[in-house]
Coordinates of C-alpha atoms and ligand atoms in Angstrom, one line a residue:
Chain A
X1 CA 135.2 87.1 56.1
X2 CA 135.3 84.9 53.4
X3 CA 138.3 86.9 50.6
X4 CA 137.6 87.4 47.3
X5 CA 140.9 88.3 46.6
X6 CA 144.3 86.6 48.0
X7 CA 147.7 87.8 46.3
X8 CA 150.6 86.5 48.5
X9 CA 154.4 87.3 48.1
X10 CA 153.5 87.5 44.0
X11 CA 156.4 88.3 42.1
X12 CA 156.9 89.2 37.9
X13 CA 159.8 89.5 35.9
X14 CA 160.5 89.8 32.6
X15 CA 163.5 89.9 31.1
X16 CA 165.7 91.9 34.0
X17 CA 162.7 94.1 34.8
X18 CA 161.0 93.9 38.1
X19 CA 157.3 94.2 37.3
X20 CA 156.0 92.8 40.4
X21 CA 157.6 92.4 43.6
X22 CA 156.3 90.2 46.7
X23 CA 152.7 91.7 46.5
X24 CA 150.2 90.9 49.1
X25 CA 146.6 92.1 49.2
X26 CA 143.5 90.9 50.7
X27 CA 140.2 91.9 49.3
X28 CA 137.5 91.4 50.8
X29 CA 134.3 89.8 49.8
X30 CA 132.1 92.9 48.9
X31 CA 134.5 95.5 48.7
X32 CA 134.7 97.8 45.9
X33 CA 137.8 97.9 45.7
X34 CA 141.1 100.7 43.9
X35 CA 143.7 99.5 42.1
X36 CA 146.2 102.6 41.6
X37 CA 149.6 103.1 40.2
X38 CA 151.4 105.1 37.5
X39 CA 151.7 104.3 34.4
X40 CA 153.6 100.6 34.3
X41 CA 153.3 100.4 38.1
X42 CA 152.3 96.4 37.2
X43 CA 148.7 96.7 37.6
X44 CA 147.8 94.9 34.8
X45 CA 150.3 92.5 35.1
X46 CA 148.6 91.7 38.5
X47 CA 145.2 91.1 37.2
X48 CA 146.4 89.3 34.6
X49 CA 148.1 86.9 37.1
X50 CA 144.7 86.9 38.7
X51 CA 143.4 85.6 35.7
X52 CA 145.5 83.1 34.2
X53 CA 146.6 85.1 31.5
X54 CA 150.2 85.6 33.0
X55 CA 152.2 83.0 35.3
X56 CA 153.8 84.2 38.7
X57 CA 157.3 83.7 39.0
X58 CA 156.5 83.3 42.8
X59 CA 154.0 83.6 45.4
X60 CA 150.5 82.7 45.2
X61 CA 147.2 83.9 44.0
X62 CA 143.3 82.9 44.6
X63 CA 140.3 83.8 43.7
X64 CA 137.5 83.1 45.9
X65 CA 139.9 80.9 47.4
X66 CA 140.5 79.2 44.4
X67 CA 144.2 79.0 43.2
X68 CA 144.4 80.3 40.2
X69 CA 146.9 77.6 38.6
X70 CA 145.4 74.4 40.6
X71 CA 141.5 75.2 40.4
X72 CA 141.9 77.1 37.7
X73 CA 138.6 76.5 36.1
X74 CA 137.0 77.6 39.5
X75 CA 139.3 80.5 40.0
X76 CA 138.4 82.0 36.3
X77 CA 134.3 81.3 36.6
X78 CA 134.4 83.3 39.4
X79 CA 136.3 85.8 37.8
X80 CA 134.9 88.6 35.2
X81 CA 137.7 90.6 33.9
X82 CA 137.4 94.4 31.4
X83 CA 141.0 93.9 29.9
X84 CA 142.9 97.5 29.1
X85 CA 143.5 96.7 25.8
X86 CA 140.5 97.3 22.9
X87 CA 140.1 93.5 21.6
X88 CA 137.1 92.5 19.5
X89 CA 136.6 89.2 17.4
X90 CA 135.5 91.1 14.0
X91 CA 133.9 87.9 12.4
X92 CA 130.2 88.1 14.9
X93 CA 128.0 90.6 15.9
X94 CA 128.1 92.3 19.5
X95 CA 125.0 89.2 20.4
X96 CA 126.9 86.6 19.0
X97 CA 129.9 87.7 20.7
X98 CA 128.4 87.4 24.6
X99 CA 126.1 84.2 23.3
X100 CA 129.3 82.3 22.7
X101 CA 131.2 83.9 25.6
X102 CA 128.8 82.7 27.7
X103 CA 128.9 79.5 25.7
X104 CA 132.7 79.2 26.9
X105 CA 131.4 79.4 30.9
X106 CA 129.3 76.5 29.4
X107 CA 126.1 78.5 30.4
X108 CA 123.6 77.7 27.0
X109 CA 120.6 79.6 28.1
X110 CA 121.2 83.1 29.1
X111 CA 120.0 85.5 26.8
X112 CA 117.4 87.1 29.0
X113 CA 121.2 88.2 31.6
X114 CA 122.5 89.0 28.4
X115 CA 119.2 91.0 27.4
X116 CA 119.7 93.4 30.5
X117 CA 123.5 93.7 30.7
X118 CA 122.8 94.7 27.1
X119 CA 120.2 97.2 27.9
X120 CA 121.9 98.5 31.3
X121 CA 125.2 99.4 28.7
X122 CA 123.0 101.2 26.4
X123 CA 123.9 98.4 23.5
X124 CA 120.3 97.9 22.0
X125 CA 120.6 99.8 18.9
X126 CA 124.2 98.0 18.3
X127 CA 122.9 94.4 19.0
X128 CA 122.8 93.2 15.9
X129 CA 126.1 95.3 14.4
X130 CA 128.8 93.6 13.7
X131 CA 132.2 94.1 16.5
X132 CA 134.0 96.0 13.2
X133 CA 132.5 98.2 13.1
X134 CA 131.7 99.8 16.4
X135 CA 133.0 103.1 17.7
X136 CA 135.9 102.5 20.2
X137 CA 133.8 103.3 23.4
X138 CA 131.0 100.9 22.5
X139 CA 133.7 98.3 21.6
X140 CA 134.8 99.1 25.8
X141 CA 131.1 98.5 26.2
X142 CA 131.2 94.7 24.4
X143 CA 134.0 94.5 26.4
X144 CA 132.3 95.3 29.9
X145 CA 129.5 92.9 29.1
X146 CA 131.3 90.1 27.8
X147 CA 133.0 89.8 31.4
X148 CA 129.3 89.9 32.8
X149 CA 127.7 87.1 31.0
X150 CA 128.4 84.9 33.5
X151 CA 127.7 87.0 36.5
X152 CA 131.1 86.4 38.3
X153 CA 131.2 87.4 42.1
X154 CA 134.4 88.9 41.5
X155 CA 135.0 91.8 38.4
X156 CA 138.3 93.2 37.7
X157 CA 137.4 96.8 35.1
X158 CA 141.3 97.6 34.1
X159 CA 140.9 100.8 33.2
X160 CA 137.2 100.8 31.9
X161 CA 136.1 104.7 31.1
X162 CA 139.6 105.3 29.0
X163 CA 137.7 106.4 25.8
X164 CA 134.1 107.1 27.6
X165 CA 132.0 109.6 27.3
X166 CA 130.7 111.4 30.1
X167 CA 127.2 109.8 29.5
X168 CA 128.4 106.0 29.8
X169 CA 130.9 106.8 32.7
X170 CA 127.8 108.0 34.5
X171 CA 125.7 104.9 33.3
X172 CA 128.7 102.1 33.7
X173 CA 129.1 103.5 37.6
X174 CA 125.6 103.1 38.5
X175 CA 125.4 99.6 36.9
X176 CA 128.9 98.5 38.5
X177 CA 127.3 100.2 42.0
X178 CA 124.3 98.3 41.5
X179 CA 126.0 94.8 41.1
X180 CA 128.4 96.0 44.1
X181 CA 125.4 96.8 46.0
X182 CA 124.0 92.5 45.1
X183 CA 127.3 91.7 46.9
X184 CA 129.5 91.3 43.6
X185 CA 133.3 92.0 44.5
X186 CA 134.8 95.1 42.3
X187 CA 138.3 96.0 41.7
X188 CA 139.2 98.6 39.4
X189 CA 142.1 100.8 38.7
X190 CA 141.5 103.9 36.6
X191 CA 143.8 107.0 36.5
X192 CA 140.6 109.6 37.3
X193 CA 141.3 109.6 40.7
X194 CA 137.9 111.2 41.6
X195 CA 136.2 108.2 40.2
X196 CA 138.3 106.1 42.7
X197 CA 137.7 108.5 45.6
X198 CA 134.1 108.6 45.0
X199 CA 133.2 104.8 44.5
X200 CA 136.0 102.8 45.9
X201 CA 135.8 102.3 50.1
X202 CA 139.6 101.2 49.8
X203 CA 142.6 102.0 47.3
X204 CA 146.3 100.0 46.9
X205 CA 148.4 102.1 45.2
X206 CA 151.4 100.1 42.9
X207 CA 154.5 101.9 42.7
X208 CA 157.6 99.6 40.5
X209 CA 155.9 96.5 41.2
X210 CA 155.3 96.6 45.3
X211 CA 152.2 98.2 47.3
X212 CA 153.3 101.2 48.4
X213 CA 149.9 102.5 50.5
X214 CA 146.7 100.2 51.1
X215 CA 143.9 101.7 53.8
X216 CA 140.8 102.5 53.4
X217 CA 140.0 105.9 50.8
X218 CA 139.1 107.9 54.4
X219 CA 142.0 106.9 56.1
X220 CA 144.5 107.7 53.1
X221 CA 142.4 111.5 52.6
X222 CA 143.0 112.1 56.5
X223 CA 146.4 111.4 56.1
X224 CA 146.7 113.8 53.4
X225 CA 147.7 117.0 55.4
X226 CA 144.1 119.3 56.1
X227 CA 142.4 121.4 53.9
X228 CA 145.0 123.2 51.8
X229 CA 144.8 127.0 51.3
X230 CA 146.1 128.3 48.2
X231 CA 147.2 131.9 47.9
X232 CA 148.3 134.3 45.0
X233 CA 150.5 137.0 46.7
X234 CA 151.9 140.9 45.5
X235 CA 154.3 140.9 45.8
X236 CA 155.1 137.5 45.5
X237 CA 156.4 136.4 48.7
X238 CA 155.6 134.5 51.9
X239 CA 156.3 135.9 55.5
X240 CA 158.3 134.4 57.7
X241 CA 155.9 133.2 60.3
X242 CA 153.7 131.6 57.8
X243 CA 156.7 129.2 56.5
X244 CA 156.2 126.4 59.0
X245 CA 152.5 126.2 57.0
X246 CA 153.9 125.6 53.3
X247 CA 153.1 122.5 51.7
X248 CA 155.0 123.3 48.4
X249 CA 154.7 126.3 45.8
X250 CA 152.2 125.1 42.8
X251 CA 154.0 128.1 39.8
X252 CA 153.0 131.4 41.0
X253 CA 150.5 130.1 44.0
X254 CA 151.8 129.2 47.8
X255 CA 149.8 125.9 49.0
X256 CA 149.5 126.1 52.7
X257 CA 147.8 123.9 55.1
X258 CA 145.3 124.5 57.2
X259 CA 144.2 122.1 59.9
X260 CA 141.7 125.0 61.9
X261 CA 140.2 127.0 59.9
X262 CA 140.8 130.0 62.4
X263 CA 144.2 129.4 60.4
X264 CA 143.2 131.2 57.9
X265 CA 142.6 135.0 59.9
X266 CA 146.2 134.8 61.0
X267 CA 147.4 134.0 58.0
X268 CA 145.8 137.2 56.5
X269 CA 147.0 138.8 59.8
X270 CA 150.3 138.2 59.1
X271 CA 150.4 139.1 55.0
X272 CA 148.8 142.6 56.2
X273 CA 151.3 142.7 58.8
X274 CA 153.7 143.0 56.0
X275 CA 151.9 144.4 53.7
X276 CA 151.8 141.9 51.6
X277 CA 148.3 141.9 49.1
X278 CA 146.5 138.6 48.4
X279 CA 145.6 138.3 44.6
X280 CA 143.5 134.9 45.0
X281 CA 142.5 132.6 47.9
X282 CA 141.5 129.5 47.2
X283 CA 140.6 127.0 50.1
X284 CA 141.2 123.1 48.7
X285 CA 139.9 119.9 50.2
X286 CA 141.9 117.1 50.6
X287 CA 141.5 114.5 47.6
X288 CA 142.9 111.3 47.0
X289 CA 145.2 113.2 43.8
X290 CA 146.8 115.1 47.0
X291 CA 147.5 111.3 48.7
X292 CA 148.3 110.0 45.7
X293 CA 151.0 112.6 44.7
X294 CA 151.8 112.1 48.0
X295 CA 152.5 108.7 48.1
X296 CA 154.1 107.6 45.1
X297 CA 155.7 110.6 44.5
X298 CA 154.7 113.3 41.7
X299 CA 153.8 112.3 38.3
Chain B
X1 CA 131.0 69.9 27.3
X2 CA 128.9 73.7 26.3
X3 CA 132.6 75.2 26.4
X4 CA 133.8 72.4 23.9
X5 CA 130.5 72.6 21.6
X6 CA 131.0 76.4 21.7
X7 CA 134.3 76.8 20.6
X8 CA 134.3 74.3 18.3
X9 CA 131.3 76.2 17.2
X10 CA 133.3 79.4 16.5
X11 CA 136.1 77.7 15.0
X12 CA 133.2 76.2 12.4
X13 CA 131.5 79.5 11.5
X14 CA 135.4 81.2 10.9
X15 CA 135.8 79.2 8.7
X16 CA 132.3 79.0 6.7
X17 CA 131.6 82.7 6.7
X18 CA 134.8 82.7 4.4
X19 CA 133.9 79.5 2.9
X20 CA 134.8 80.6 -0.6
X21 CA 138.7 81.0 0.6
X22 CA 138.5 78.4 3.0
X23 CA 137.2 75.4 0.9
X24 CA 136.7 76.7 -2.6
X25 CA 140.0 78.2 -3.3
X26 CA 141.6 74.6 -2.5
X27 CA 139.1 72.3 -4.6
X28 CA 139.8 74.9 -7.3
X29 CA 143.6 75.0 -6.7
X30 CA 143.3 70.8 -6.8
X31 CA 141.6 70.8 -9.6
X32 CA 144.6 72.4 -11.6
X33 CA 146.9 69.9 -10.6
X34 CA 144.9 67.5 -11.9
X35 CA 144.8 68.9 -15.5
X36 CA 147.7 69.4 -15.9
X37 CA 149.6 66.2 -14.4
X38 CA 146.8 63.6 -16.2
X39 CA 147.7 65.5 -19.0
X40 CA 150.9 64.8 -19.2
X41 CA 151.4 61.8 -17.7
X42 CA 148.0 60.0 -18.3
X43 CA 149.2 58.2 -21.6
X44 CA 153.0 57.2 -19.8
X45 CA 152.1 56.3 -16.0
X46 CA 150.5 53.5 -15.2
X47 CA 150.9 52.5 -11.6
X48 CA 148.3 50.2 -10.5
X49 CA 147.4 48.2 -13.4
X50 CA 143.9 48.9 -14.8
X51 CA 144.0 52.0 -13.1
X52 CA 144.2 55.1 -15.0
X53 CA 147.1 58.0 -13.6
X54 CA 144.2 60.7 -13.5
X55 CA 142.2 58.0 -10.9
X56 CA 145.4 57.3 -8.9
X57 CA 146.1 60.6 -9.2
X58 CA 142.5 61.6 -7.2
X59 CA 142.8 60.3 -3.5
X60 CA 146.2 61.5 -3.1
X61 CA 145.2 65.2 -4.6
X62 CA 142.1 64.4 -2.0
X63 CA 144.4 63.7 0.8
X64 CA 146.8 66.3 0.4
X65 CA 144.4 69.3 0.3
X66 CA 142.9 68.0 3.4
X67 CA 146.3 67.9 5.3
X68 CA 147.4 71.3 4.0
X69 CA 143.5 72.5 5.1
X70 CA 143.9 71.3 8.5
X71 CA 146.8 72.1 8.8
X72 CA 145.5 75.4 7.7
X73 CA 142.8 76.0 9.8
X74 CA 143.8 75.6 13.3
X75 CA 147.3 77.6 13.2
X76 CA 145.8 80.8 10.6
X77 CA 142.8 80.9 13.0
X78 CA 145.6 80.7 16.2
X79 CA 147.4 83.2 14.9
X80 CA 145.1 85.6 14.1
X81 CA 143.8 85.5 17.4
X82 CA 147.0 86.3 19.2
X83 CA 147.8 88.9 17.1
X84 CA 144.8 90.6 17.5
X85 CA 144.9 90.0 21.3
X86 CA 141.0 88.4 20.8
X87 CA 142.5 84.9 22.1
X88 CA 141.9 85.9 25.6
X89 CA 138.2 85.5 25.0
X90 CA 138.8 82.1 24.9
X91 CA 142.1 82.2 27.6
X92 CA 139.7 83.5 30.5
X93 CA 136.8 81.0 30.6
X94 CA 137.0 77.9 32.4
X95 CA 137.7 76.2 29.5
X96 CA 140.1 72.6 30.2
X97 CA 142.7 71.7 28.2
X98 CA 140.8 69.1 26.6
X99 CA 138.7 71.2 25.4
X100 CA 140.5 73.6 23.7
X101 CA 142.9 71.0 22.2
X102 CA 139.9 68.9 20.8
X103 CA 137.3 71.9 19.6
X104 CA 140.8 73.5 17.2
X105 CA 141.2 69.5 15.8
X106 CA 137.8 68.7 15.1
X107 CA 137.2 72.4 13.6
X108 CA 140.6 71.8 11.0
X109 CA 139.5 67.7 10.5
X110 CA 136.0 69.1 9.5
X111 CA 137.6 71.9 7.3
X112 CA 140.0 69.2 6.1
X113 CA 137.5 66.3 5.4
X114 CA 135.4 69.0 3.0
X115 CA 138.3 69.9 0.9
X116 CA 138.9 66.9 0.4
X117 CA 135.2 65.7 -0.5
X118 CA 135.2 68.6 -3.0
X119 CA 138.1 66.9 -4.4
X120 CA 137.2 63.6 -4.3
X121 CA 133.8 64.5 -6.3
X122 CA 136.1 65.9 -9.1
X123 CA 135.8 62.2 -9.8
X124 CA 132.4 62.4 -11.3
X125 CA 132.9 64.6 -13.7
X126 CA 136.7 63.2 -15.2
X127 CA 137.6 59.3 -14.6
X128 CA 135.5 57.0 -12.7
X129 CA 137.3 56.1 -9.2
X130 CA 136.2 52.4 -7.3
X131 CA 135.9 52.6 -3.5
X132 CA 136.5 49.6 -2.2
X133 CA 137.2 50.0 1.6
X134 CA 135.4 53.2 2.3
X135 CA 135.9 52.7 6.1
X136 CA 139.6 52.9 5.5
X137 CA 139.7 55.9 3.3
X138 CA 137.8 57.6 6.3
X139 CA 140.0 56.2 9.2
X140 CA 143.0 57.7 7.1
X141 CA 140.9 61.1 6.5
X142 CA 140.3 61.6 9.7
X143 CA 143.7 60.5 11.5
X144 CA 145.5 62.6 8.7
X145 CA 143.3 65.8 9.4
X146 CA 143.7 65.3 13.6
X147 CA 147.4 64.6 13.0
X148 CA 147.6 67.7 10.9
X149 CA 145.3 69.8 13.1
X150 CA 147.3 69.1 15.7
X151 CA 150.5 70.2 13.9
X152 CA 148.4 73.5 13.0
X153 CA 147.7 74.0 16.4
X154 CA 151.4 73.6 18.0
X155 CA 152.8 76.0 15.2
X156 CA 150.0 78.2 15.5
X157 CA 150.6 78.4 19.3
X158 CA 154.3 78.4 18.5
X159 CA 154.9 80.8 16.0
X160 CA 154.9 84.7 16.7
X161 CA 154.1 86.6 13.9
X162 CA 152.6 85.3 10.1
X163 CA 156.1 84.8 8.4
X164 CA 157.1 82.3 11.0
X165 CA 154.0 80.7 10.6
X166 CA 154.2 81.1 6.7
X167 CA 157.7 79.5 6.9
X168 CA 157.2 76.5 9.1
X169 CA 154.1 75.9 6.4
X170 CA 156.2 76.5 3.0
X171 CA 159.3 74.3 4.3
X172 CA 157.7 71.6 6.7
X173 CA 154.5 71.0 5.6
X174 CA 154.5 71.6 1.8
X175 CA 156.9 69.1 1.2
X176 CA 156.2 66.5 3.6
X177 CA 152.8 66.6 1.9
X178 CA 154.6 66.9 -1.9
X179 CA 157.3 64.1 -1.3
X180 CA 154.7 61.4 0.2
X181 CA 153.6 60.2 -3.1
X182 CA 151.1 61.7 -4.0
X183 CA 151.9 62.1 -7.9
X184 CA 153.7 58.7 -8.2
X185 CA 154.5 55.5 -6.3
X186 CA 157.5 55.0 -3.9
X187 CA 157.7 52.3 -5.9
X188 CA 159.6 53.5 -9.1
X189 CA 161.3 55.6 -6.9
X190 CA 165.3 54.4 -6.5
X191 CA 165.6 52.1 -3.6
X192 CA 167.5 55.1 -1.4
X193 CA 164.5 57.7 -1.8
X194 CA 162.6 54.4 -1.1
X195 CA 164.0 54.2 2.3
X196 CA 163.8 57.9 3.0
X197 CA 160.0 58.4 1.8
X198 CA 159.3 56.1 4.7
X199 CA 160.4 58.0 7.1
X200 CA 157.7 60.1 6.1
X201 CA 154.6 60.0 7.7
X202 CA 152.5 61.6 5.6
X203 CA 153.2 58.9 3.4
X204 CA 151.3 56.6 5.2
X205 CA 148.6 58.8 5.5
X206 CA 148.5 59.0 2.0
X207 CA 149.5 55.4 0.8
X208 CA 146.6 53.6 3.6
X209 CA 143.7 56.4 1.9
X210 CA 144.2 55.3 -1.2
X211 CA 144.3 51.8 -0.1
X212 CA 140.7 52.9 0.8
X213 CA 140.0 53.3 -2.9
X214 CA 141.9 50.6 -5.0
X215 CA 142.6 48.2 -2.5
X216 CA 146.3 48.4 -3.5
X217 CA 148.7 49.8 -1.7
X218 CA 152.4 50.1 -1.2
X219 CA 152.7 49.2 2.8
X220 CA 149.8 46.8 4.1
X221 CA 147.2 49.4 5.5
X222 CA 147.6 47.6 8.9
X223 CA 150.9 49.0 9.0
X224 CA 150.0 52.4 7.6
X225 CA 146.7 52.7 10.6
X226 CA 149.6 51.6 13.4
X227 CA 152.4 54.9 12.4
X228 CA 149.4 57.1 11.7
X229 CA 147.7 56.2 15.1
X230 CA 151.1 56.5 16.9
X231 CA 152.3 60.1 15.1
X232 CA 148.8 61.4 16.6
X233 CA 149.0 60.0 20.0
X234 CA 152.4 61.4 20.2
X235 CA 151.7 64.7 18.3
X236 CA 148.1 65.7 20.7
X237 CA 150.1 64.2 24.2
X238 CA 152.7 67.5 22.8
X239 CA 150.5 69.6 22.0
X240 CA 148.4 69.1 25.0
X241 CA 151.7 69.4 27.5
X242 CA 151.5 72.9 25.4
X243 CA 148.4 74.0 26.6
X244 CA 148.8 72.5 30.0
X245 CA 152.0 74.8 30.8
X246 CA 150.5 77.7 28.5
X247 CA 153.5 77.8 26.2
X248 CA 153.2 81.3 24.4
X249 CA 149.9 81.9 25.5
X250 CA 150.0 83.0 28.9
X251 CA 153.2 84.5 29.9
Ligands
ATP301 N1 154.6 90.6 28.5 C1 155.7 91.7 28.4 N2 156.5 91.2 28.3 C2 157.4 92.6 28.8 N3 157.5 93.0 29.6 C3 156.4 93.8 30.1 C4 154.7 92.7 29.7 N4 154.2 93.0 30.9 C5 154.0 93.9 31.0 N5 155.6 94.4 30.6 C6 156.4 95.5 31.7 O1 155.9 95.5 33.1 C7 155.7 96.5 33.8 C8 154.4 96.6 34.1 O2 153.4 97.0 33.2 P1 151.9 96.7 33.5 O3 151.2 96.5 31.9 O4 151.4 95.6 34.5 O5 151.5 98.2 34.4 P2 150.5 99.3 34.6 O6 150.2 99.5 35.6 O7 149.4 98.6 34.1 O8 150.7 100.7 33.8 P3 149.0 101.1 32.9 O9 148.8 102.4 34.1 O10 150.3 102.0 31.8 O11 148.3 100.1 32.6 C9 156.1 97.9 32.7 O12 157.4 98.1 32.6 C10 155.6 97.0 31.5 O13 156.5 97.6 30.1
MG302 MG1 147.7 98.8 32.7

């Protein structure tokens, strides 16, 4: 299988700060990939290196097989990046912005595709409005549109849904999912883990410039210790017999790991034997947030 | 080529949308210089025989405005893009180093020529100005604009803040253009200062440009053109190398 993104031993320092520490990553064509990690983990730095906005101190990075420094023109043609920062050129309207961006990629007659993007991102009503007078969410949509003007096979979205309303978030993900079905490779970073969980087939987690987890979403979820049973008890104590099942205490809630549903009965029996009353009971399916917390280690 | 043409178009549009500021204002400034200096010096100074001082002054002022505005165009465009962050729209696409360089330099030359031509047009309402060798004048205008456009590009890439750029402009560009013989012939200077003037590349631009009008100059125009072309070649190599290495643009 051809690799859309290949990162080998990439290292980046800012002064004494090690932003990326020998990062290895391979993303195959057609994947929908999530790059997760706490603030400052190095996600944006890695994306900048792939986009040629930043240079690695060591290691190599390729997009669609093209080295980002040696074959920089081919690599950049293959890549569309939605930057994390909200930037815009105040001199132009939305449509001018998209036409100019097409031109930079060597495309002259691109209006049909530009119209399609404008349509899909619900920018039609603002197409001839100056960038300066758009709201933040609208500017974010234009950034997404700009990344797509040249129909790049690989699309990286650096927190595209920050500051975007629910409706666009849905619309954006429908659009991106369709692009993915049409064969585009999608990489996204987000702090909304729910998004990553429903969209992405694979996940990498970065922490302090290192890849600390790299697996399919399914495996990461399976790695989280089963279903969780959350209990509020009165009196607030856990019988001795149940201690081995305890994962942690969340405030007034006891979180127990359950592997078979029959265990629920065992727990309830143990509680009754000790004369402890159940005030509240909740069953929780494992989610990526759980995996994230257990791997990256809390917020 | 489409990439170059688009970036050039964007750069031209950028100053054209505010032409009142970028073209009108410098022409007015030059007109004020001309009014004051020619009023004070018209009867006292005659540099070339038979050439009134006002006529002598116009080409120099036109060239000085051309040079300063060519510099201002590329440098201010770059620093603005860097500070607002929208420079990434130019850094992400597959523009070649040459496309990047020439788009900024050509736009700078066009703005310089627009301002320079505007200043030149003052002669139609003041004093008749001959143009004996228009091609020489044009050659110096083009190379002068390209040199300052390149310097603007280098300064714009190098500067991280507006005041660093303003410092470069006020302490390097303005003194060098002012002291290049715009207002006088360097033959009127003491020998020491004449020698110093010969080290200033701007002197050759103005002197050669003026030759295009009067057919007279302090230095043979071929020599001046040689100096100017050599300067341009050196600066464009430096600028291209900066772009290639990603200096201060790609961290
Ligand atoms: N230009 C720079 N100069 C100095 N330090 C930098 C620079 N860019 C990034 N850093 C540092 O590198 C580290 C990684 O930053 P990066 O922006 O890649 O994090 P991130 O994972 O994208 O975080 P976030 O989720 O907040 O966007 C941070 O500690 C940041 O302060
Ligand atoms: Mg980031």
